[in-house]
Short mmCIF file of C-alpha atoms in Angstrom, two decimals:
data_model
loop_
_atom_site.label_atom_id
_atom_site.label_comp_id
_atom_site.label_asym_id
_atom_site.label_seq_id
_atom_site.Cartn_x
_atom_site.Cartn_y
_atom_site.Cartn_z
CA UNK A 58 59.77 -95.80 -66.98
CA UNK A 59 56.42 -94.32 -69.42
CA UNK A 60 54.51 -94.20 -66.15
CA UNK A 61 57.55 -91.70 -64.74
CA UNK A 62 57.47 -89.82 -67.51
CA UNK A 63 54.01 -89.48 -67.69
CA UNK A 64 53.78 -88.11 -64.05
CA UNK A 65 56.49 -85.77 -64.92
CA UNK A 66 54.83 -83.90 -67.88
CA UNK A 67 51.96 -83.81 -65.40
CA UNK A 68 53.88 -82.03 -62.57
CA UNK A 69 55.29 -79.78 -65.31
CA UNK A 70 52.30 -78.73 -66.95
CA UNK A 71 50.68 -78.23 -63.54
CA UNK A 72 53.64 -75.70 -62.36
CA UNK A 73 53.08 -73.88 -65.67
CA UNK A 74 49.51 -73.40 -65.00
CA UNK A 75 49.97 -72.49 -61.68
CA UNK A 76 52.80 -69.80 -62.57
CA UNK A 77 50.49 -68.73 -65.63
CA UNK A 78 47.71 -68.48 -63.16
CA UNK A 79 49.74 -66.73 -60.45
CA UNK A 80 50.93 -63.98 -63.10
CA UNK A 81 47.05 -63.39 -63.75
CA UNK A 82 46.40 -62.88 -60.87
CA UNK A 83 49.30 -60.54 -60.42
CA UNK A 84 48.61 -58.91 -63.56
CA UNK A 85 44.93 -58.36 -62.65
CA UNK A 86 45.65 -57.08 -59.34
CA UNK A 87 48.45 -54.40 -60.44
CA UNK A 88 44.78 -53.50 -62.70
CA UNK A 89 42.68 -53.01 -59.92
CA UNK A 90 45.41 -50.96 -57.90
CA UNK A 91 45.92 -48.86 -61.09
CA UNK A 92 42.05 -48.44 -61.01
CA UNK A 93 41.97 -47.73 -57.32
CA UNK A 94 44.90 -44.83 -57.81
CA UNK A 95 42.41 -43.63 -60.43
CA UNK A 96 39.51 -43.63 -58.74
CA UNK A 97 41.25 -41.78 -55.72
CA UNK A 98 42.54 -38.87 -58.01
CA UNK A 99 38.88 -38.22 -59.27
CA UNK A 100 37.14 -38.58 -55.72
CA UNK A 101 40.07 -35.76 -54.62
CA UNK A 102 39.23 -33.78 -57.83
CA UNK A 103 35.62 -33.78 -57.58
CA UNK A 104 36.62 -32.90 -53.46
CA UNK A 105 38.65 -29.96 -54.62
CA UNK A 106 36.07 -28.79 -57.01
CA UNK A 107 33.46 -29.09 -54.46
CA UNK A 108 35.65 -26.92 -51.57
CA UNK A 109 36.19 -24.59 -54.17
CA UNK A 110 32.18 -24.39 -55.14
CA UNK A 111 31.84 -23.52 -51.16
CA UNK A 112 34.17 -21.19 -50.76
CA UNK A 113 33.03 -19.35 -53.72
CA UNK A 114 29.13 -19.36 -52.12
CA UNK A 115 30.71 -18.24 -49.09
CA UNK A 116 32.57 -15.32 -50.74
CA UNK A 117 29.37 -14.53 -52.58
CA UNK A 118 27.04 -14.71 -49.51
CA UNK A 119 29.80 -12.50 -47.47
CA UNK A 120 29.07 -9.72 -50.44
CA UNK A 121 25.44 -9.90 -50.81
CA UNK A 122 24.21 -10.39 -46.79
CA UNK A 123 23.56 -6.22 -45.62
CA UNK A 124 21.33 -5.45 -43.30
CA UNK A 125 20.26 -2.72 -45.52
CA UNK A 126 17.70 -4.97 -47.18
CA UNK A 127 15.83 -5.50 -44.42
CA UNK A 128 14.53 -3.69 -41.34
CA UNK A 129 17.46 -3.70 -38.34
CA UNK A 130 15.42 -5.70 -35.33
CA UNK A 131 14.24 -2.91 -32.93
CA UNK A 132 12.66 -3.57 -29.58
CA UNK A 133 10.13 -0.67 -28.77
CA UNK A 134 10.23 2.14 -26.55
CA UNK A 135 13.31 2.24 -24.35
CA UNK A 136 12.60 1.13 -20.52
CA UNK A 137 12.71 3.35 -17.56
CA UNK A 138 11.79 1.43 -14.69
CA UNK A 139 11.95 2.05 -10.76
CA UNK A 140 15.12 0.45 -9.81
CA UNK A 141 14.90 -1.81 -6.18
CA UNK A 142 16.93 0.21 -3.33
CA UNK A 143 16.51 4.01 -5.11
CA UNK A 144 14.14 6.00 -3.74
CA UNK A 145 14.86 9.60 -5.76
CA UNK A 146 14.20 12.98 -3.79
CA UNK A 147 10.39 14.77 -4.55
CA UNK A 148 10.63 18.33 -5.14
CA UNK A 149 7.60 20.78 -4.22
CA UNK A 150 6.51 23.13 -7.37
CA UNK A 151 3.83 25.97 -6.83
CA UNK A 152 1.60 26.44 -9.44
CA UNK A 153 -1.24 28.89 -9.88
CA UNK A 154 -4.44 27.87 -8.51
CA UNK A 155 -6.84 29.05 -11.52
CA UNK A 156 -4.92 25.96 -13.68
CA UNK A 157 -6.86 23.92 -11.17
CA UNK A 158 -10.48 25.67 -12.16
CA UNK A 159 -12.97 23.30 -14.22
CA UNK A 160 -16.58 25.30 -13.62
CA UNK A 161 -17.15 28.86 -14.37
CA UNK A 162 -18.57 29.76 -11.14
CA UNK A 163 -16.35 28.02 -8.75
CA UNK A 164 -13.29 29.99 -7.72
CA UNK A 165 -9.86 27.88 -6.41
CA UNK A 166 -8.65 29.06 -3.40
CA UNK A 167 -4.85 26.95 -3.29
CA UNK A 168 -3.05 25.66 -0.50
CA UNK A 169 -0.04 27.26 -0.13
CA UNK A 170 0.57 28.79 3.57
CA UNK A 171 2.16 31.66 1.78
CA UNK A 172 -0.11 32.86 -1.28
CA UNK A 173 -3.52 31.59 -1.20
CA UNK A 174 -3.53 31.75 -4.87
CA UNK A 175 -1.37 29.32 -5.64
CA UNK A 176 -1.45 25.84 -5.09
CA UNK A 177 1.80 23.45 -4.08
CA UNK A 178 2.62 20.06 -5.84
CA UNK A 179 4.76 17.35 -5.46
CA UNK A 180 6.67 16.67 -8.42
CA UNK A 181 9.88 14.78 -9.84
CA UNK A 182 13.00 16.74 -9.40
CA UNK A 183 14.62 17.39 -12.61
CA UNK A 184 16.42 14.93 -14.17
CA UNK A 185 13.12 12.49 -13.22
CA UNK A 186 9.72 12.00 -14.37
CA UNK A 187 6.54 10.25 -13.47
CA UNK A 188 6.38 6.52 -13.94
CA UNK A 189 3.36 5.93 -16.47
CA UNK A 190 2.02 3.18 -14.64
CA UNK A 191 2.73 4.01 -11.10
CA UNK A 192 2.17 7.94 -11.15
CA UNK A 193 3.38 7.97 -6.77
CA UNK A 194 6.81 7.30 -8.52
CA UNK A 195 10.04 8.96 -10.10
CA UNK A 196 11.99 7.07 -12.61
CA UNK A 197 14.66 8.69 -14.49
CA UNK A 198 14.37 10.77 -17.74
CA UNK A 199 16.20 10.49 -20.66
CA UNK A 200 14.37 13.28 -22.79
CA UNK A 201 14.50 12.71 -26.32
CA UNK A 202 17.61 10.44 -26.11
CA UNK A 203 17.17 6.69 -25.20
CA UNK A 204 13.64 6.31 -26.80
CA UNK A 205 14.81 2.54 -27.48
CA UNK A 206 16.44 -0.36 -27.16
CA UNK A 207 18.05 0.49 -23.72
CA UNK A 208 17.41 1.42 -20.50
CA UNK A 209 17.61 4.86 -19.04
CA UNK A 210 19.54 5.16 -15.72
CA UNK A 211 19.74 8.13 -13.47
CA UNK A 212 21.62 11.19 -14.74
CA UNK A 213 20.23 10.94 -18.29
CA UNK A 214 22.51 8.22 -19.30
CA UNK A 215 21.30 5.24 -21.35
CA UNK A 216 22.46 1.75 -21.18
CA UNK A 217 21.84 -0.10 -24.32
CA UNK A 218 20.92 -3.73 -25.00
CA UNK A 219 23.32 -6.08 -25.76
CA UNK A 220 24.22 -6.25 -29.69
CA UNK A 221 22.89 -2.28 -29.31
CA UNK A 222 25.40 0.64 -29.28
CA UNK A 223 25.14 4.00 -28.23
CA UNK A 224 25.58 5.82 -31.22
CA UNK A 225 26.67 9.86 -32.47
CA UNK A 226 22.92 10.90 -31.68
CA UNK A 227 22.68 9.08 -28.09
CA UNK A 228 20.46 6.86 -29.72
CA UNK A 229 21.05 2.92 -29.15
CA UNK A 230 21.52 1.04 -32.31
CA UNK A 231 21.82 -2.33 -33.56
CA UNK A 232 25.37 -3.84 -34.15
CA UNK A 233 26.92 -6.39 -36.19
CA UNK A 234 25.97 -9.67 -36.36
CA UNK A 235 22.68 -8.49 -35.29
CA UNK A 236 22.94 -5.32 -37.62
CA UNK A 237 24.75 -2.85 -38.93
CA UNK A 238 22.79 0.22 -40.37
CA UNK A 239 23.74 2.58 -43.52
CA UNK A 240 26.11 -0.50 -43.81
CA UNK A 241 26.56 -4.40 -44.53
CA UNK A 242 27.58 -7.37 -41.76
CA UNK A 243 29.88 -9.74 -43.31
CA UNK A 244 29.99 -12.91 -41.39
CA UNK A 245 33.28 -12.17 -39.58
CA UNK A 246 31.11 -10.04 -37.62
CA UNK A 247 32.32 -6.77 -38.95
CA UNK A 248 30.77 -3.86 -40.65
CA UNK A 249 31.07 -2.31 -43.96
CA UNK A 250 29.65 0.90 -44.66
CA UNK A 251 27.62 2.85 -47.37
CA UNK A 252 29.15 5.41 -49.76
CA UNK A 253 28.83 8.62 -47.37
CA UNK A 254 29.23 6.62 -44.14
CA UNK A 255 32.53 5.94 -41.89
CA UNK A 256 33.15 3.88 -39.36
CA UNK A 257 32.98 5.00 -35.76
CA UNK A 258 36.28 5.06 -33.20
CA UNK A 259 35.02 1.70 -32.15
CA UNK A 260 34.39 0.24 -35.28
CA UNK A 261 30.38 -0.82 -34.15
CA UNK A 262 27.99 1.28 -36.69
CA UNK A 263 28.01 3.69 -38.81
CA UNK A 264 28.33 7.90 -39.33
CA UNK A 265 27.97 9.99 -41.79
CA UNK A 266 30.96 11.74 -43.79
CA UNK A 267 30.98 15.24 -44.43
CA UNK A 268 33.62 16.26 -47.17
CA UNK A 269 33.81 19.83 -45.25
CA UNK A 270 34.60 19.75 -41.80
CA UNK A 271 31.54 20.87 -40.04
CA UNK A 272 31.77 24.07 -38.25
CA UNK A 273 31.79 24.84 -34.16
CA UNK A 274 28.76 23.70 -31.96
CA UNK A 275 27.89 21.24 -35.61
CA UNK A 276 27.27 17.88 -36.29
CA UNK A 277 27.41 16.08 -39.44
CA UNK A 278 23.56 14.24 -39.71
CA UNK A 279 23.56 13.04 -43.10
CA UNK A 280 26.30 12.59 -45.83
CA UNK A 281 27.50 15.91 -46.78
CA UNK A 282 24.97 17.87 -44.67
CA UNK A 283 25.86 20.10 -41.06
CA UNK A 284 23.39 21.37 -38.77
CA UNK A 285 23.22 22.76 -35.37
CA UNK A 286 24.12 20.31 -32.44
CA UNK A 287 21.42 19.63 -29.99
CA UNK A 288 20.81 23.37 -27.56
CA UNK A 289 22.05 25.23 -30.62
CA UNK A 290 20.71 27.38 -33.48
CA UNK A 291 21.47 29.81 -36.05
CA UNK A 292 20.52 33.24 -35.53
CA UNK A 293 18.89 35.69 -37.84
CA UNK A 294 19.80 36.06 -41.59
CA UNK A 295 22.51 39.31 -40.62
CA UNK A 296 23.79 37.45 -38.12
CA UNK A 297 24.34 33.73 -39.74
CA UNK A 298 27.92 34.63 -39.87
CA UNK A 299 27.86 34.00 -36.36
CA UNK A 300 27.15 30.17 -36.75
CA UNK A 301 25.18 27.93 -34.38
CA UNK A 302 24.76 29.57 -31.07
CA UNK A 303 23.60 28.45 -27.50
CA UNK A 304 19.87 28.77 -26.89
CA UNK A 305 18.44 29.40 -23.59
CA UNK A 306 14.79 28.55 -22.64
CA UNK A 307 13.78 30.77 -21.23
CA UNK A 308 15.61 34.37 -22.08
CA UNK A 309 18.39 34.51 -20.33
CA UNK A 310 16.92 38.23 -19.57
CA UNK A 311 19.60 40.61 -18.05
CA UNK A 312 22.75 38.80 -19.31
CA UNK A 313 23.97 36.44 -22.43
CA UNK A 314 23.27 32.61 -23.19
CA UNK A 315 26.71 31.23 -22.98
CA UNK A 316 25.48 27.44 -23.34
CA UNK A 317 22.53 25.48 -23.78
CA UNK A 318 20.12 27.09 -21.35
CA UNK A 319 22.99 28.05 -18.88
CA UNK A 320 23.27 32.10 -18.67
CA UNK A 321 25.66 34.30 -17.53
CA UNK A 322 24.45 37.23 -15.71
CA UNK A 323 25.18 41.42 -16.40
CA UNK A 324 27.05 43.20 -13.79
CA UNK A 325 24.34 43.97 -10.72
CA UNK A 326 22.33 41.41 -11.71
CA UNK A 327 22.11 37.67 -10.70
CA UNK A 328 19.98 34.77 -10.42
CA UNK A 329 17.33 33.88 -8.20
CA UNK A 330 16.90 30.35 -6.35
CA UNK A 331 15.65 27.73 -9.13
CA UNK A 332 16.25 29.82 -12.13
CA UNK A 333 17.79 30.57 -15.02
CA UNK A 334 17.21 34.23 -15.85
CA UNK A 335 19.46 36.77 -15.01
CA UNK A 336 17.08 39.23 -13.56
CA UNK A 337 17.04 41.99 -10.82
CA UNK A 338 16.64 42.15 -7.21
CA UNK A 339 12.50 41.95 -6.23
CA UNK A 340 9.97 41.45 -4.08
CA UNK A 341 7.48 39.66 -7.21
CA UNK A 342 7.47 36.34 -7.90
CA UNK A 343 7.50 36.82 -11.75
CA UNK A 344 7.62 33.36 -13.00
CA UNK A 345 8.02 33.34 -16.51
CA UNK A 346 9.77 36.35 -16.78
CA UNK A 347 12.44 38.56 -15.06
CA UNK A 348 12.40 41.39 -12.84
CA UNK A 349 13.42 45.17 -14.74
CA UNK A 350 13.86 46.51 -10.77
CA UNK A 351 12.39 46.04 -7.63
CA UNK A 352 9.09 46.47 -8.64
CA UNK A 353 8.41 45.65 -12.35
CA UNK A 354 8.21 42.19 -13.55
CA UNK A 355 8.80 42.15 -17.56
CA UNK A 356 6.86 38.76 -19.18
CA UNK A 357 8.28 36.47 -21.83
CA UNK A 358 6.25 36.17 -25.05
CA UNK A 359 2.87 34.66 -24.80
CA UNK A 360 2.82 35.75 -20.98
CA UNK A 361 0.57 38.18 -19.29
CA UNK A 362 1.44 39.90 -15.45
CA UNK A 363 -1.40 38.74 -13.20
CA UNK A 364 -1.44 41.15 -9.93
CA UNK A 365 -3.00 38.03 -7.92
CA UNK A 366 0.11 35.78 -8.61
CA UNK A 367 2.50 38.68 -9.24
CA UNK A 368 3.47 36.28 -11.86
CA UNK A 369 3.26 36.04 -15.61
CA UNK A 370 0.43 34.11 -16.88
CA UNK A 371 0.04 32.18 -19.88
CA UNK A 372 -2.07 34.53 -22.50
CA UNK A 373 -4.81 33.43 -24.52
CA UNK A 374 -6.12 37.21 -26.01
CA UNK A 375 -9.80 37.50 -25.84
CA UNK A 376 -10.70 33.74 -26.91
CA UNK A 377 -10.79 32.64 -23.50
CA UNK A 378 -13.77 34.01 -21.24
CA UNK A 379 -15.52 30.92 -20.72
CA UNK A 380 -12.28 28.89 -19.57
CA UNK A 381 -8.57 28.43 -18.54
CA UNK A 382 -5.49 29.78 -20.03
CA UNK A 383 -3.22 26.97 -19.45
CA UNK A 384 -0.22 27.43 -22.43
CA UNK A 385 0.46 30.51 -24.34
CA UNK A 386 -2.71 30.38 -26.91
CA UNK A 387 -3.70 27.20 -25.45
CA UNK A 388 -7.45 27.24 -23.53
CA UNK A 389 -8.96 25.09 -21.96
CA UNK A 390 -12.58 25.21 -21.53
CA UNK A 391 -14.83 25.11 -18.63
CA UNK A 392 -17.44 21.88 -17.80
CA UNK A 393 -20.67 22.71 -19.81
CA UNK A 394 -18.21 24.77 -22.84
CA UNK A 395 -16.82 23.31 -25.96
CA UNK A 396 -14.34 24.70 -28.16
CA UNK A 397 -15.44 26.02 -31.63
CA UNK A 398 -12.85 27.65 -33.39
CA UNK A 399 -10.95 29.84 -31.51
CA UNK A 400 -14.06 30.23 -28.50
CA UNK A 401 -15.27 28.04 -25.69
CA UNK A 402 -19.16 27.96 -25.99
CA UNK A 403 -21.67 26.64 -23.71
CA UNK A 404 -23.50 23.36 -24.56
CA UNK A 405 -27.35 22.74 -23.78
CA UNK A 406 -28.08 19.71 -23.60
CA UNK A 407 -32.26 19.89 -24.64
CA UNK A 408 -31.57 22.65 -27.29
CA UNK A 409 -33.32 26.15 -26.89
CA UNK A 410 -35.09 25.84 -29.72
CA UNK A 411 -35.46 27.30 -33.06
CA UNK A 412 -35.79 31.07 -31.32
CA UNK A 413 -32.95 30.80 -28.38
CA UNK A 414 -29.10 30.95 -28.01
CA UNK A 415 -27.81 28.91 -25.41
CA UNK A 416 -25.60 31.47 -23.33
CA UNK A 417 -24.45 29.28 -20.22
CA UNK A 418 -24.54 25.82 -19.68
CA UNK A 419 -28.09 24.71 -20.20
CA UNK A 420 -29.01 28.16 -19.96
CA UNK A 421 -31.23 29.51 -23.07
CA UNK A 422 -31.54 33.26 -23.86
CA UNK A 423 -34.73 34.02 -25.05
CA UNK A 424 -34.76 37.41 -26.23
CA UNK A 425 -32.72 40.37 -26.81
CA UNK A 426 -33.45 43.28 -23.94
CA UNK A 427 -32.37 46.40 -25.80
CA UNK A 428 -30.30 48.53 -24.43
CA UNK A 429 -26.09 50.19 -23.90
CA UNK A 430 -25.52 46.40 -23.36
CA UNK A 431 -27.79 44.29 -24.62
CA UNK A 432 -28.22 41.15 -22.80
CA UNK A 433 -30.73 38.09 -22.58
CA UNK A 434 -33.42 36.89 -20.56
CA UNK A 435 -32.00 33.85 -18.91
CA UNK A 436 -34.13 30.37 -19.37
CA UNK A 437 -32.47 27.52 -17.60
CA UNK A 438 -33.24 23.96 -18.08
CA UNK A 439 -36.05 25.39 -20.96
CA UNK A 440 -36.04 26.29 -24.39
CA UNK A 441 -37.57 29.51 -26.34
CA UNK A 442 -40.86 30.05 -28.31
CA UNK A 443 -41.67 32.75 -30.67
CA UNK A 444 -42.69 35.15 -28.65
CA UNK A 445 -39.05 34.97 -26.79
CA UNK A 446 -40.68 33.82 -23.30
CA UNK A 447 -39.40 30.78 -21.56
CA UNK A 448 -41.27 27.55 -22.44
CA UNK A 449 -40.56 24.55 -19.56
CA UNK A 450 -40.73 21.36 -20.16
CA UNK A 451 -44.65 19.30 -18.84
CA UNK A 452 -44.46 19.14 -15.15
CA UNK A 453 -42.19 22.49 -14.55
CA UNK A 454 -42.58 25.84 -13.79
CA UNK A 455 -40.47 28.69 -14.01
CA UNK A 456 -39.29 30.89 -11.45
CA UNK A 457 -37.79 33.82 -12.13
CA UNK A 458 -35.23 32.37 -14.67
CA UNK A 459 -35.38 29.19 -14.17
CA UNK A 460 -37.66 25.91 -14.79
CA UNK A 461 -37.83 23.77 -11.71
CA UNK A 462 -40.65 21.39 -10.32
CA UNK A 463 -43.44 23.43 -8.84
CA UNK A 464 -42.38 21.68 -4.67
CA UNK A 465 -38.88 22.78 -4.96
CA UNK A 466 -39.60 26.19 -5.82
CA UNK A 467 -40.35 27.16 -1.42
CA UNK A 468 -36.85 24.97 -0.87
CA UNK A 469 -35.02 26.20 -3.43
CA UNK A 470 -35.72 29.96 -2.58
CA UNK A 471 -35.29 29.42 1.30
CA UNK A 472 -31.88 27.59 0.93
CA UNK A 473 -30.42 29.57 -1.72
CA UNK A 474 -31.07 33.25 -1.24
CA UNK A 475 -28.15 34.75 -2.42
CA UNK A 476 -28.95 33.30 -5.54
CA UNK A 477 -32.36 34.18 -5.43
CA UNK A 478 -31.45 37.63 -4.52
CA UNK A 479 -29.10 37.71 -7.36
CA UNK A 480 -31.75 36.36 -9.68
CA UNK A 481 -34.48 38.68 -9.05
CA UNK A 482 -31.60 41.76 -9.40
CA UNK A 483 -30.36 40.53 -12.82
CA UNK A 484 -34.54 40.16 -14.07
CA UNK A 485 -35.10 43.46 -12.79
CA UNK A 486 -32.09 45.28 -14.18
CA UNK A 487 -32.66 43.56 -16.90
CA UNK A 488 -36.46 44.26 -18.16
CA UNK A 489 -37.40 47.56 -15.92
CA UNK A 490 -33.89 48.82 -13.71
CA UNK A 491 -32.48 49.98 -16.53
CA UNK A 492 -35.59 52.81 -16.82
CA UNK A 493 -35.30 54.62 -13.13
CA UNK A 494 -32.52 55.97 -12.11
CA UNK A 495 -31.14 57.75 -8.47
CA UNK A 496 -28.56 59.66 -8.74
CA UNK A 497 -27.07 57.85 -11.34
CA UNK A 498 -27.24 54.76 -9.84
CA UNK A 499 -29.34 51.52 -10.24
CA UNK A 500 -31.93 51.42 -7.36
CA UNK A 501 -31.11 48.38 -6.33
CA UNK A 502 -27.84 49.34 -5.96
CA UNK A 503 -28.54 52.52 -3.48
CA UNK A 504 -31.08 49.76 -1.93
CA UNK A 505 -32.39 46.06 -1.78
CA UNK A 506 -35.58 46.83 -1.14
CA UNK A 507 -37.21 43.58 -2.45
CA UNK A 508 -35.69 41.33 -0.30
#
């Protein structure tokens, strides 16, 4: 009976220390669940705090990345290039032959069948020009517009890059994301823009705002500020009233510039083939100016009539004897000249020493013949001394006004005598024809007696 008793307080205290031990374990597992619940709130608080940290940055970065603090990418010089399976149309120009002339003493004769004076050259038609690095072909010309980041096609349109746009000055520019200038790219992809700017009809860049309307043939270029749109201009002060008006280059002569360079012609006047001017009806070819009637040509400014051409000629005053005339005060010298100041003077090479003036291309004059015109004694390929007398070089000899080694002087004379002959005149008027007289004229001139 003790031993059953005993074994029953031992069950007994057994079951209480297993039910004491199970609600431990219970009580320390609600802990750890409590705990975990805990934990889990934090991790999701510091979660939220982070997301709200990022969007924040975001927000901030959105408001502070413009592409006004740093240069929009450009890619230099927009590209005209031959395009495979276009072959564009040459045109034929004729253009005087004297632009052509490079020495003093050689004359151009051109090759036009119709006027020997003129000489005809394949060019681009308009709306082309010359390819820089293939000059046998035409690729299309955009002018001013298109300078870069696009291609220019045929007809003067331009086809920009992609992320490029063609903006209110024909000008390709960069758009958002790449860009957005006078504004800021958020990172939607759109653009904001400055104080003064507006977005265009497409929303893609940028324009300035003008708080006045600008007025006809205007274009608003900067915030606030209207000018004349491109082929237009304001007149003189008494006639500003007027506003921008169409300019025509050149005058639109007998009638009024209705448009950029497109005239509209008087009453009994009209336009030739190829022009512009509105001129009358005549037998000259008057390029660069109009015809008055059938037989006066009136120039433009900075033109001259030539009677060889029957054209107008660009006109370079006085400063031009020793070259070309190629642009309206433009000159170009001859080989052997150099431009000083507003002359083209010859260049010797050797000098002429401390008592010559080099007149012609290594041509000294050596002394001052008095006289109506007073001229030099010619000293080519020598220089001067004192006395004014032409001083050659060791090993040459002069003859008659030149310095030449002593075996070419038989060669020289027989194969050149009309320059001989014109030598020996030019000594002789020079030093003694001037003296005798026949009539009234130069002897040599009544007869060549010395050849």
């Amino acid at each position: 009976m003790a031993t059953l008793l005993q074994k029953l307080v031992i069950l007994v205290t057994l079951l209480l220390m297993a039910i004491c031990l199970h609600a431990f374990e219970l009580q320390l597992h609600e802990q750890q669940l409590r705990q975990q619940t805990l934990d889990e709130q934090l991790r999701l608080q510091h979660q939220q705090q982070l997301l709200q940290q990022q969007r924040e940055q975001q927000l901030q970065l959105r408001h502070s990345s413009t592409t006004s603090t740093r240069k929009p990418f450009v890619i230099p010089q927009g590209l005209s290039l031959p395009q495979r399976g276009i072959n564009p149309p040459k045109c034929f120009r004729e253009v005087p032959a004297v632009f052509f002339q490079y020495d003093k003493d050689v004359k151009i004769v051109g090759n036009s069948t119709v006027n020997q004076n003129f000489n005809v050259l394949e060019v681009c038609c308009k709306g082309w020009r010359r390819y820089e690095y293939d000059w046998s072909r035409c690729v299309p010309d955009c002018g001013e517009h298109c300078q870069e980041n696009g291609f220019c096609l045929p007809g003067g349109r331009c086809q920009c890059f992609e992320d490029f746009v063609l903006n209110y000055r024909n000008n390709c520019v960069p758009t958002c994301p790449l860009g957005c200038p006078h504004g800021k790219c958020y990172l939607n992809g759109t653009c904001h823009c400055d104080k003064g700017y507006e977005l265009d009809g497409s929303h893609r860049f940028c324009q300035p705002q003008c708080n006045s309307t600008c007025g006809h043939n205007e274009i608003c270029i900067e915030p606030g500020k209207c000018v004349c749109a491109e082929g237009y201009a304001r007149g003189l002060r008494e006639s500003d009233a007027l506003g921008c008006q169409p300019v025509c280059i050149p005058d639109c002569g007998y009638g009024h510039c209705v448009a950029p360079n497109q005239c509209e012609c008087f009453p009994m006047y009209s336009k030739r083939e190829g022009r512009s001017s509105c001129e009358s009806n005549c037998y000259l070819r008057c390029e660069n100016g109009f015809c008055a009637n059938r037989t006066t040509c009136v120039c433009q400014n900075g033109y001259r009539y030539d009677l060889n051409t029957t054209s107008c000629l660009p006109d370079c005053g006085d400063d031009c004897e020793n070259g070309v005339c190629i642009s309206p005060g433009n000159c170009r010298c001859f080989n052997g000249y150099v431009r000083n100041r507003q002359r083209c003077e010859a260049v010797c090479d050797r000098g002429c020493g401390f008592y010559g003036r080099c007149i012609a291309p290594n041509v000294c004059g050596c002394a001052v013949v008095p006289g109506p015109l007073s001229s030099y004694q010619r000293c080519e390929n020598g220089d001067c001394n004192a006395e004014g007398h032409c001083r050659c070089l060791v090993g040459k000899t002069r003859f008659i006004d030149m310095c030449m080694s002593p075996d070419t002087v038989t060669t020289y004379a027989a194969m050149n005598p009309p320059r001989v002959n014109a030598s020996l005149m030019h000594e002789f008027d020079l030093l003694l024809g001037k003296h005798f007289r026949l009539g009234g004229v130069h002897m040599h001139d009544s007869a060549m007696w010395w050849v």
